[in-house]
Amino acid sequence: MRIGYGNDIHRLESGQKLILGGIEIPSDRGSVGHSDGDALLHALTDALLGALAAGDIGSHFPDTDERWKGADSLVFLSEALRFATAAGYRVLNVDSTISLESPKLRPFIGQMRANIADILGMETGSVSVKAKSNEGLGEIGNGLAVRAEAVVLLEKISV
Ligand code: MG
C-alpha cells in the first residue's frame, strides 16, 4: 500500500467561478488560477502523484502551458489516475477537507463525492469530502482564499 498527501490554495476574487470537486458553487467570489482553479481536485491530484512519488501537478501540468489555461481539473485527476493504474495500483479510499469561509459547502458535498468517485471509478462510500470554515482567521477566514487538503491510499493489484 502507498499513501499520498496533497494540498492546494487559491486566491478568491469577485467575477471568478468557484469550482470545487468539479462542481460549480454559487458564490460572489471564485478561484483565481491558470486552470479552473479547483483547489480540491488539485490537492487530490497531488495526493495521487505523491503516493506514486511521481512529481506534482505543477511538473505534469505547468501553468506556463497554454494547453492548461482554463482547463477542467478533472483532466488532471484522470491523468494522475492513469499513472496509478499503469503502475499497477488502485485507489482504496480518499479523504479530503476544504477550508472556505463562505458559502457553506454542505449542500454540495454529496455531488462532489459522487463526482470524484465517478472520475476515480470508486464507490462514493470510499470518498470523503469535508468542509470547514477558518473561524474568521487569516486569509481564508477573511474570504481571500480557499484551501483543500487530501490524502489517498493506494493498493498494488498487479506487478
Ligand atoms: Mg491549484
CSV table of N, CA and C and ligand atoms in Angstrom, one decimal:
chain,number,residue,atom,x,y,z
A,1,MET,N,0.8,-1.2,0.0
A,1,MET,CA,0.0,0.0,0.0
A,1,MET,C,0.9,1.2,0.0
A,2,ARG,N,0.3,2.3,-0.5
A,2,ARG,CA,1.1,3.6,-0.5
A,2,ARG,C,0.1,4.7,-0.2
A,3,ILE,N,0.6,5.7,0.6
A,3,ILE,CA,-0.3,6.8,1.0
A,3,ILE,C,0.2,8.0,0.3
A,4,GLY,N,-0.7,8.9,0.0
A,4,GLY,CA,-0.3,10.2,-0.7
A,4,GLY,C,-1.0,11.4,-0.1
A,5,TYR,N,-0.3,12.5,0.0
A,5,TYR,CA,-0.9,13.7,0.5
A,5,TYR,C,-0.8,14.9,-0.4
A,6,GLY,N,-1.8,15.7,-0.5
A,6,GLY,CA,-1.7,16.9,-1.3
A,6,GLY,C,-2.5,18.1,-0.7
A,7,ASN,N,-2.0,19.3,-1.0
A,7,ASN,CA,-2.8,20.4,-0.5
A,7,ASN,C,-2.7,21.5,-1.6
A,8,ASP,N,-3.7,22.4,-1.6
A,8,ASP,CA,-3.6,23.5,-2.6
A,8,ASP,C,-4.4,24.7,-2.1
A,9,ILE,N,-4.0,25.8,-2.5
A,9,ILE,CA,-4.7,27.1,-2.1
A,9,ILE,C,-4.9,27.9,-3.3
A,10,HIS,N,-6.0,28.6,-3.4
A,10,HIS,CA,-6.2,29.5,-4.5
A,10,HIS,C,-6.8,30.8,-3.9
A,11,ARG,N,-6.4,31.9,-4.5
A,11,ARG,CA,-6.9,33.2,-4.1
A,11,ARG,C,-8.4,33.3,-4.6
A,12,LEU,N,-9.2,34.0,-3.9
A,12,LEU,CA,-10.6,34.2,-4.3
A,12,LEU,C,-10.8,35.7,-4.7
A,13,GLU,N,-11.5,35.9,-5.8
A,13,GLU,CA,-11.8,37.2,-6.3
A,13,GLU,C,-13.2,37.3,-6.9
A,14,SER,N,-13.8,38.4,-6.8
A,14,SER,CA,-15.1,38.6,-7.4
A,14,SER,C,-15.0,38.4,-8.9
A,15,GLY,N,-16.1,38.0,-9.6
A,15,GLY,CA,-16.1,37.8,-11.0
A,15,GLY,C,-15.4,36.5,-11.5
A,16,GLN,N,-15.0,35.7,-10.6
A,16,GLN,CA,-14.4,34.3,-10.9
A,16,GLN,C,-15.4,33.3,-10.5
A,17,LYS,N,-15.4,32.1,-11.2
A,17,LYS,CA,-16.2,31.0,-10.8
A,17,LYS,C,-15.6,30.2,-9.6
A,18,LEU,N,-16.4,29.7,-8.8
A,18,LEU,CA,-15.9,28.9,-7.7
A,18,LEU,C,-16.2,27.4,-8.0
A,19,ILE,N,-15.2,26.7,-8.3
A,19,ILE,CA,-15.4,25.3,-8.7
A,19,ILE,C,-14.6,24.4,-7.7
A,20,LEU,N,-15.3,23.5,-7.1
A,20,LEU,CA,-14.7,22.6,-6.1
A,20,LEU,C,-15.2,21.2,-6.3
A,21,GLY,N,-14.3,20.3,-6.5
A,21,GLY,CA,-14.7,18.9,-6.7
A,21,GLY,C,-15.4,18.7,-8.0
A,22,GLY,N,-15.1,19.6,-9.0
A,22,GLY,CA,-15.8,19.6,-10.3
A,22,GLY,C,-17.2,20.1,-10.3
A,23,ILE,N,-17.6,20.7,-9.2
A,23,ILE,CA,-18.9,21.3,-9.1
A,23,ILE,C,-18.8,22.8,-9.0
A,24,GLU,N,-19.6,23.5,-9.8
A,24,GLU,CA,-19.7,25.0,-9.7
A,24,GLU,C,-20.6,25.4,-8.5
A,25,ILE,N,-20.0,26.1,-7.6
A,25,ILE,CA,-20.7,26.5,-6.4
A,25,ILE,C,-21.1,28.0,-6.5
A,26,PRO,N,-22.4,28.2,-6.4
A,26,PRO,CA,-22.9,29.6,-6.5
A,26,PRO,C,-22.2,30.5,-5.4
A,27,SER,N,-21.5,31.5,-5.8
A,27,SER,CA,-20.7,32.3,-4.9
A,27,SER,C,-20.4,33.7,-5.6
A,28,ASP,N,-20.3,34.7,-4.8
A,28,ASP,CA,-19.9,36.0,-5.4
A,28,ASP,C,-18.4,36.2,-5.6
A,29,ARG,N,-17.7,35.2,-5.1
A,29,ARG,CA,-16.2,35.2,-5.3
A,29,ARG,C,-15.8,33.8,-5.8
A,30,GLY,N,-14.8,33.8,-6.6
A,30,GLY,CA,-14.3,32.5,-7.1
A,30,GLY,C,-12.8,32.4,-7.2
A,31,SER,N,-12.3,31.2,-7.6
A,31,SER,CA,-10.9,31.0,-7.6
A,31,SER,C,-10.1,31.6,-8.7
A,32,VAL,N,-9.0,32.2,-8.4
A,32,VAL,CA,-8.1,32.7,-9.4
A,32,VAL,C,-7.1,31.6,-9.7
A,33,GLY,N,-7.0,31.2,-11.0
A,33,GLY,CA,-6.0,30.2,-11.3
A,33,GLY,C,-5.8,30.1,-12.8
A,34,HIS,N,-4.7,29.4,-13.2
A,34,HIS,CA,-4.5,29.2,-14.7
A,34,HIS,C,-5.5,28.3,-15.3
A,35,SER,N,-5.8,27.2,-14.5
A,35,SER,CA,-6.9,26.3,-14.9
A,35,SER,C,-8.2,26.8,-14.4
A,36,ASP,N,-9.1,25.9,-14.1
A,36,ASP,CA,-10.4,26.3,-13.5
A,36,ASP,C,-10.3,26.6,-12.0
A,37,GLY,N,-9.1,26.4,-11.4
A,37,GLY,CA,-8.9,26.8,-10.0
A,37,GLY,C,-9.5,25.9,-9.0
A,38,ASP,N,-9.7,24.6,-9.4
A,38,ASP,CA,-10.4,23.7,-8.4
A,38,ASP,C,-9.4,23.2,-7.4
A,39,ALA,N,-9.4,23.8,-6.2
A,39,ALA,CA,-8.4,23.5,-5.2
A,39,ALA,C,-8.5,22.1,-4.7
A,40,LEU,N,-9.7,21.6,-4.7
A,40,LEU,CA,-9.9,20.2,-4.2
A,40,LEU,C,-9.4,19.2,-5.2
A,41,LEU,N,-9.7,19.3,-6.4
A,41,LEU,CA,-9.2,18.4,-7.4
A,41,LEU,C,-7.6,18.5,-7.6
A,42,HIS,N,-7.1,19.7,-7.4
A,42,HIS,CA,-5.7,19.9,-7.4
A,42,HIS,C,-5.0,19.2,-6.2
A,43,ALA,N,-5.6,19.3,-5.1
A,43,ALA,CA,-5.0,18.6,-3.9
A,43,ALA,C,-5.1,17.1,-4.1
A,44,LEU,N,-6.2,16.6,-4.6
A,44,LEU,CA,-6.3,15.2,-4.9
A,44,LEU,C,-5.3,14.7,-5.9
A,45,THR,N,-5.2,15.5,-6.9
A,45,THR,CA,-4.2,15.1,-8.0
A,45,THR,C,-2.8,15.0,-7.4
A,46,ASP,N,-2.4,16.0,-6.6
A,46,ASP,CA,-1.1,15.9,-5.9
A,46,ASP,C,-1.0,14.8,-4.9
A,47,ALA,N,-2.1,14.4,-4.3
A,47,ALA,CA,-2.1,13.3,-3.4
A,47,ALA,C,-1.8,12.0,-4.1
A,48,LEU,N,-2.5,11.8,-5.3
A,48,LEU,CA,-2.3,10.6,-6.1
A,48,LEU,C,-0.8,10.6,-6.6
A,49,LEU,N,-0.4,11.7,-7.2
A,49,LEU,CA,1.0,11.8,-7.7
A,49,LEU,C,2.0,11.5,-6.6
A,50,GLY,N,1.7,12.0,-5.4
A,50,GLY,CA,2.5,11.9,-4.2
A,50,GLY,C,2.7,10.4,-3.8
A,51,ALA,N,1.5,9.7,-3.8
A,51,ALA,CA,1.5,8.3,-3.4
A,51,ALA,C,2.4,7.5,-4.4
A,52,LEU,N,2.5,7.9,-5.6
A,52,LEU,CA,3.3,7.2,-6.7
A,52,LEU,C,4.7,7.8,-6.7
A,53,ALA,N,5.0,8.8,-5.9
A,53,ALA,CA,6.3,9.5,-5.9
A,53,ALA,C,6.6,9.9,-7.4
A,54,ALA,N,5.6,10.5,-8.0
A,54,ALA,CA,5.6,10.8,-9.4
A,54,ALA,C,5.6,12.3,-9.7
A,55,GLY,N,6.2,13.1,-8.8
A,55,GLY,CA,6.2,14.5,-9.1
A,55,GLY,C,5.0,15.2,-8.5
A,56,ASP,N,4.7,16.4,-9.1
A,56,ASP,CA,3.5,17.1,-8.6
A,56,ASP,C,2.7,17.7,-9.8
A,57,ILE,N,1.6,18.3,-9.5
A,57,ILE,CA,0.7,18.8,-10.5
A,57,ILE,C,1.4,19.8,-11.4
A,58,GLY,N,2.3,20.6,-10.7
A,58,GLY,CA,3.0,21.7,-11.5
A,58,GLY,C,4.0,21.1,-12.5
A,59,SER,N,4.6,19.9,-12.1
A,59,SER,CA,5.5,19.3,-13.0
A,59,SER,C,4.9,18.7,-14.2
A,60,HIS,N,3.6,18.2,-14.0
A,60,HIS,CA,2.9,17.5,-15.1
A,60,HIS,C,2.1,18.5,-16.0
A,61,PHE,N,1.5,19.5,-15.3
A,61,PHE,CA,0.6,20.4,-15.9
A,61,PHE,C,1.0,21.8,-15.6
A,62,PRO,N,2.2,22.3,-16.1
A,62,PRO,CA,2.7,23.6,-15.8
A,62,PRO,C,1.8,24.7,-16.2
A,63,ASP,N,1.7,25.8,-15.3
A,63,ASP,CA,0.8,26.9,-15.6
A,63,ASP,C,1.4,27.8,-16.6
A,64,THR,N,2.5,27.4,-17.2
A,64,THR,CA,3.1,28.2,-18.3
A,64,THR,C,2.6,27.6,-19.6
A,65,ASP,N,1.9,26.4,-19.6
A,65,ASP,CA,1.5,25.7,-20.8
A,65,ASP,C,0.1,26.2,-21.1
A,66,GLU,N,-0.1,26.7,-22.3
A,66,GLU,CA,-1.4,27.3,-22.8
A,66,GLU,C,-2.5,26.2,-22.8
A,67,ARG,N,-2.0,24.9,-22.9
A,67,ARG,CA,-3.0,23.8,-23.0
A,67,ARG,C,-3.8,23.7,-21.8
A,68,TRP,N,-3.3,24.2,-20.6
A,68,TRP,CA,-4.0,24.0,-19.3
A,68,TRP,C,-4.7,25.3,-18.9
A,69,LYS,N,-4.7,26.3,-19.8
A,69,LYS,CA,-5.4,27.6,-19.5
A,69,LYS,C,-6.9,27.3,-19.5
A,70,GLY,N,-7.5,27.6,-18.3
A,70,GLY,CA,-8.9,27.4,-18.1
A,70,GLY,C,-9.3,25.9,-18.2
A,71,ALA,N,-8.3,25.0,-18.0
A,71,ALA,CA,-8.6,23.6,-18.1
A,71,ALA,C,-9.5,23.1,-17.0
A,72,ASP,N,-10.3,22.1,-17.4
A,72,ASP,CA,-11.2,21.4,-16.4
A,72,ASP,C,-10.2,20.5,-15.6
A,73,SER,N,-10.2,20.7,-14.3
A,73,SER,CA,-9.2,20.0,-13.5
A,73,SER,C,-9.5,18.5,-13.4
A,74,LEU,N,-10.7,18.1,-13.9
A,74,LEU,CA,-11.0,16.6,-14.0
A,74,LEU,C,-9.9,16.0,-14.8
A,75,VAL,N,-9.4,16.7,-15.8
A,75,VAL,CA,-8.4,16.1,-16.7
A,75,VAL,C,-7.1,15.8,-15.9
A,76,PHE,N,-6.7,16.7,-15.0
A,76,PHE,CA,-5.5,16.4,-14.1
A,76,PHE,C,-5.7,15.2,-13.3
A,77,LEU,N,-6.9,15.1,-12.7
A,77,LEU,CA,-7.1,13.9,-11.8
A,77,LEU,C,-7.2,12.6,-12.6
A,78,SER,N,-7.9,12.7,-13.7
A,78,SER,CA,-8.0,11.5,-14.6
A,78,SER,C,-6.6,11.0,-15.0
A,79,GLU,N,-5.7,12.0,-15.3
A,79,GLU,CA,-4.4,11.7,-15.8
A,79,GLU,C,-3.6,11.0,-14.7
A,80,ALA,N,-3.7,11.6,-13.4
A,80,ALA,CA,-3.0,11.0,-12.3
A,80,ALA,C,-3.5,9.6,-12.0
A,81,LEU,N,-4.8,9.4,-12.2
A,81,LEU,CA,-5.3,8.0,-12.0
A,81,LEU,C,-4.7,7.1,-13.1
A,82,ARG,N,-4.6,7.6,-14.3
A,82,ARG,CA,-4.0,6.8,-15.3
A,82,ARG,C,-2.6,6.3,-14.9
A,83,PHE,N,-1.8,7.2,-14.4
A,83,PHE,CA,-0.4,6.9,-13.9
A,83,PHE,C,-0.5,5.8,-12.9
A,84,ALA,N,-1.5,5.9,-11.9
A,84,ALA,CA,-1.6,4.9,-10.8
A,84,ALA,C,-2.0,3.6,-11.4
A,85,THR,N,-2.9,3.6,-12.3
A,85,THR,CA,-3.4,2.3,-12.9
A,85,THR,C,-2.2,1.7,-13.7
A,86,ALA,N,-1.5,2.5,-14.5
A,86,ALA,CA,-0.4,2.0,-15.3
A,86,ALA,C,0.7,1.4,-14.4
A,87,ALA,N,0.9,1.9,-13.1
A,87,ALA,CA,1.9,1.4,-12.2
A,87,ALA,C,1.3,0.2,-11.4
A,88,GLY,N,0.1,-0.2,-11.7
A,88,GLY,CA,-0.5,-1.4,-11.0
A,88,GLY,C,-1.2,-1.2,-9.7
A,89,TYR,N,-1.6,0.1,-9.5
A,89,TYR,CA,-2.3,0.5,-8.3
A,89,TYR,C,-3.8,0.8,-8.5
A,90,ARG,N,-4.6,0.5,-7.4
A,90,ARG,CA,-5.9,1.0,-7.4
A,90,ARG,C,-6.1,1.9,-6.2
A,91,VAL,N,-7.1,2.8,-6.2
A,91,VAL,CA,-7.3,3.7,-5.1
A,91,VAL,C,-8.3,3.1,-4.2
A,92,LEU,N,-7.8,2.9,-2.9
A,92,LEU,CA,-8.7,2.3,-1.9
A,92,LEU,C,-9.6,3.3,-1.3
A,93,ASN,N,-9.1,4.4,-0.9
A,93,ASN,CA,-10.0,5.5,-0.4
A,93,ASN,C,-9.4,6.9,-0.4
A,94,VAL,N,-10.2,7.8,-0.3
A,94,VAL,CA,-9.8,9.3,-0.4
A,94,VAL,C,-10.4,10.0,0.8
A,95,ASP,N,-9.6,10.8,1.4
A,95,ASP,CA,-10.2,11.7,2.4
A,95,ASP,C,-9.7,13.1,2.1
A,96,SER,N,-10.6,14.1,2.3
A,96,SER,CA,-10.2,15.5,2.0
A,96,SER,C,-11.0,16.5,2.9
A,97,THR,N,-10.4,17.7,3.0
A,97,THR,CA,-11.0,18.8,3.7
A,97,THR,C,-10.8,20.1,2.9
A,98,ILE,N,-11.9,20.8,2.8
A,98,ILE,CA,-11.9,22.1,2.1
A,98,ILE,C,-12.0,23.1,3.3
A,99,SER,N,-11.2,24.1,3.2
A,99,SER,CA,-11.3,25.3,4.2
A,99,SER,C,-11.8,26.5,3.4
A,100,LEU,N,-13.0,26.9,3.7
A,100,LEU,CA,-13.6,28.1,3.0
A,100,LEU,C,-14.5,28.8,3.9
A,101,GLU,N,-14.5,30.1,3.9
A,101,GLU,CA,-15.3,30.8,4.9
A,101,GLU,C,-16.7,30.9,4.5
A,102,SER,N,-17.0,31.2,3.2
A,102,SER,CA,-18.3,31.2,2.7
A,102,SER,C,-18.3,31.0,1.2
A,103,PRO,N,-19.3,30.5,0.5
A,103,PRO,CA,-20.6,30.0,1.1
A,103,PRO,C,-20.4,28.6,1.8
A,104,LYS,N,-21.4,28.2,2.6
A,104,LYS,CA,-21.3,26.9,3.2
A,104,LYS,C,-21.4,25.8,2.1
A,105,LEU,N,-20.6,24.8,2.3
A,105,LEU,CA,-20.5,23.8,1.2
A,105,LEU,C,-21.3,22.6,1.4
A,106,ARG,N,-21.9,22.5,2.6
A,106,ARG,CA,-22.7,21.3,3.0
A,106,ARG,C,-23.6,20.8,1.9
A,107,PRO,N,-24.4,21.7,1.2
A,107,PRO,CA,-25.3,21.2,0.2
A,107,PRO,C,-24.7,20.6,-1.0
A,108,PHE,N,-23.4,20.8,-1.2
A,108,PHE,CA,-22.7,20.4,-2.4
A,108,PHE,C,-21.8,19.2,-2.2
A,109,ILE,N,-21.6,18.8,-0.9
A,109,ILE,CA,-20.7,17.7,-0.6
A,109,ILE,C,-21.0,16.4,-1.3
A,110,GLY,N,-22.3,16.1,-1.3
A,110,GLY,CA,-22.7,14.8,-1.9
A,110,GLY,C,-22.4,14.8,-3.4
A,111,GLN,N,-22.6,15.9,-4.1
A,111,GLN,CA,-22.3,16.0,-5.5
A,111,GLN,C,-20.8,15.9,-5.7
A,112,MET,N,-20.0,16.5,-4.9
A,112,MET,CA,-18.5,16.5,-5.0
A,112,MET,C,-18.1,15.0,-4.8
A,113,ARG,N,-18.6,14.4,-3.8
A,113,ARG,CA,-18.1,13.0,-3.5
A,113,ARG,C,-18.5,12.1,-4.7
A,114,ALA,N,-19.7,12.2,-5.2
A,114,ALA,CA,-20.2,11.4,-6.4
A,114,ALA,C,-19.3,11.7,-7.6
A,115,ASN,N,-19.0,12.9,-7.8
A,115,ASN,CA,-18.2,13.3,-8.9
A,115,ASN,C,-16.8,12.7,-8.9
A,116,ILE,N,-16.1,12.9,-7.7
A,116,ILE,CA,-14.8,12.3,-7.5
A,116,ILE,C,-14.8,10.8,-7.6
A,117,ALA,N,-15.8,10.2,-7.0
A,117,ALA,CA,-15.9,8.7,-7.1
A,117,ALA,C,-16.1,8.3,-8.6
A,118,ASP,N,-16.8,9.0,-9.3
A,118,ASP,CA,-17.0,8.7,-10.7
A,118,ASP,C,-15.7,8.8,-11.5
A,119,ILE,N,-15.0,9.9,-11.3
A,119,ILE,CA,-13.7,10.1,-12.0
A,119,ILE,C,-12.7,9.0,-11.7
A,120,LEU,N,-12.7,8.6,-10.4
A,120,LEU,CA,-11.7,7.6,-9.9
A,120,LEU,C,-12.2,6.2,-10.0
A,121,GLY,N,-13.5,6.0,-10.5
A,121,GLY,CA,-14.0,4.7,-10.6
A,121,GLY,C,-14.2,3.9,-9.3
A,122,MET,N,-14.6,4.7,-8.3
A,122,MET,CA,-14.8,4.1,-6.9
A,122,MET,C,-16.2,4.3,-6.4
A,123,GLU,N,-16.4,3.6,-5.3
A,123,GLU,CA,-17.7,3.7,-4.6
A,123,GLU,C,-17.7,5.1,-3.9
A,124,THR,N,-18.8,5.7,-3.9
A,124,THR,CA,-19.0,7.0,-3.2
A,124,THR,C,-18.6,6.9,-1.7
A,125,GLY,N,-18.9,5.7,-1.2
A,125,GLY,CA,-18.6,5.4,0.2
A,125,GLY,C,-17.1,5.4,0.6
A,126,SER,N,-16.3,5.4,-0.4
A,126,SER,CA,-14.8,5.4,-0.2
A,126,SER,C,-14.2,6.8,-0.5
A,127,VAL,N,-15.1,7.7,-0.7
A,127,VAL,CA,-14.6,9.1,-1.0
A,127,VAL,C,-15.2,10.1,0.0
A,128,SER,N,-14.4,10.7,0.8
A,128,SER,CA,-14.8,11.6,1.9
A,128,SER,C,-14.4,13.0,1.5
A,129,VAL,N,-15.4,13.9,1.6
A,129,VAL,CA,-15.1,15.3,1.4
A,129,VAL,C,-15.7,16.1,2.6
A,130,LYS,N,-14.8,16.8,3.3
A,130,LYS,CA,-15.3,17.5,4.5
A,130,LYS,C,-15.1,19.0,4.2
A,131,ALA,N,-15.9,19.8,4.9
A,131,ALA,CA,-15.7,21.3,4.7
A,131,ALA,C,-15.7,22.0,6.1
A,132,LYS,N,-14.9,23.0,6.2
A,132,LYS,CA,-14.9,23.8,7.4
A,132,LYS,C,-14.6,25.2,7.2
A,133,SER,N,-15.0,26.1,8.1
A,133,SER,CA,-14.6,27.5,8.0
A,133,SER,C,-13.2,27.6,8.7
A,134,ASN,N,-12.7,28.8,8.6
A,134,ASN,CA,-11.4,29.1,9.2
A,134,ASN,C,-11.6,30.0,10.4
A,135,GLU,N,-12.9,30.0,11.0
A,135,GLU,CA,-13.2,30.7,12.2
A,135,GLU,C,-12.8,32.2,12.1
A,136,GLY,N,-12.9,32.7,10.8
A,136,GLY,CA,-12.6,34.1,10.6
A,136,GLY,C,-11.1,34.5,10.7
A,137,LEU,N,-10.3,33.5,10.8
A,137,LEU,CA,-8.8,33.8,11.0
A,137,LEU,C,-8.1,33.8,9.6
A,138,GLY,N,-7.2,34.7,9.5
A,138,GLY,CA,-6.2,34.7,8.4
A,138,GLY,C,-6.9,35.0,7.0
A,139,GLU,N,-6.2,34.7,5.9
A,139,GLU,CA,-6.6,34.9,4.6
A,139,GLU,C,-7.9,34.1,4.3
A,140,ILE,N,-7.9,32.8,4.7
A,140,ILE,CA,-9.1,32.0,4.4
A,140,ILE,C,-10.3,32.5,5.2
A,141,GLY,N,-10.1,32.8,6.5
A,141,GLY,CA,-11.1,33.4,7.3
A,141,GLY,C,-11.7,34.7,6.8
A,142,ASN,N,-10.8,35.4,6.1
A,142,ASN,CA,-11.3,36.7,5.6
A,142,ASN,C,-11.8,36.6,4.2
A,143,GLY,N,-12.0,35.4,3.7
A,143,GLY,CA,-12.6,35.1,2.4
A,143,GLY,C,-11.7,35.5,1.2
A,144,LEU,N,-10.4,35.5,1.5
A,144,LEU,CA,-9.5,35.8,0.4
A,144,LEU,C,-8.9,34.6,-0.3
A,145,ALA,N,-9.2,33.4,0.3
A,145,ALA,CA,-8.6,32.2,-0.3
A,145,ALA,C,-9.4,31.0,0.1
A,146,VAL,N,-9.2,29.9,-0.7
A,146,VAL,CA,-9.8,28.6,-0.4
A,146,VAL,C,-8.6,27.6,-0.4
A,147,ARG,N,-8.6,26.7,0.6
A,147,ARG,CA,-7.6,25.7,0.7
A,147,ARG,C,-8.2,24.3,0.7
A,148,ALA,N,-7.5,23.4,0.1
A,148,ALA,CA,-8.0,22.0,0.2
A,148,ALA,C,-6.8,21.1,0.5
A,149,GLU,N,-7.1,20.1,1.3
A,149,GLU,CA,-6.1,19.1,1.6
A,149,GLU,C,-6.7,17.7,1.3
A,150,ALA,N,-5.9,16.8,0.9
A,150,ALA,CA,-6.4,15.4,0.6
A,150,ALA,C,-5.3,14.4,0.8
A,151,VAL,N,-5.8,13.2,1.3
A,151,VAL,CA,-5.0,12.0,1.3
A,151,VAL,C,-5.6,10.9,0.5
A,152,VAL,N,-4.8,10.0,0.0
A,152,VAL,CA,-5.3,8.9,-0.8
A,152,VAL,C,-4.5,7.7,-0.3
A,153,LEU,N,-5.1,6.5,-0.4
A,153,LEU,CA,-4.4,5.2,-0.1
A,153,LEU,C,-4.6,4.4,-1.3
A,154,LEU,N,-3.4,3.9,-1.8
A,154,LEU,CA,-3.4,3.1,-3.0
A,154,LEU,C,-3.0,1.7,-2.6
A,155,GLU,N,-3.5,0.7,-3.3
A,155,GLU,CA,-3.1,-0.7,-3.1
A,155,GLU,C,-2.6,-1.3,-4.4
A,156,LYS,N,-1.5,-2.0,-4.3
A,156,LYS,CA,-0.9,-2.6,-5.5
A,156,LYS,C,-1.8,-3.8,-5.9
A,157,ILE,N,-2.3,-3.9,-7.1
A,157,ILE,CA,-3.1,-5.0,-7.5
A,157,ILE,C,-2.5,-5.8,-8.6
A,158,SER,N,-1.4,-5.3,-9.2
A,158,SER,CA,-0.7,-6.1,-10.2
A,158,SER,C,0.8,-5.6,-10.3
A,159,VAL,N,1.7,-6.6,-10.7
A,159,VAL,CA,3.1,-6.2,-10.6
A,159,VAL,C,3.6,-5.7,-12.0
B,1,MG,MG,-4.2,24.8,-7.8
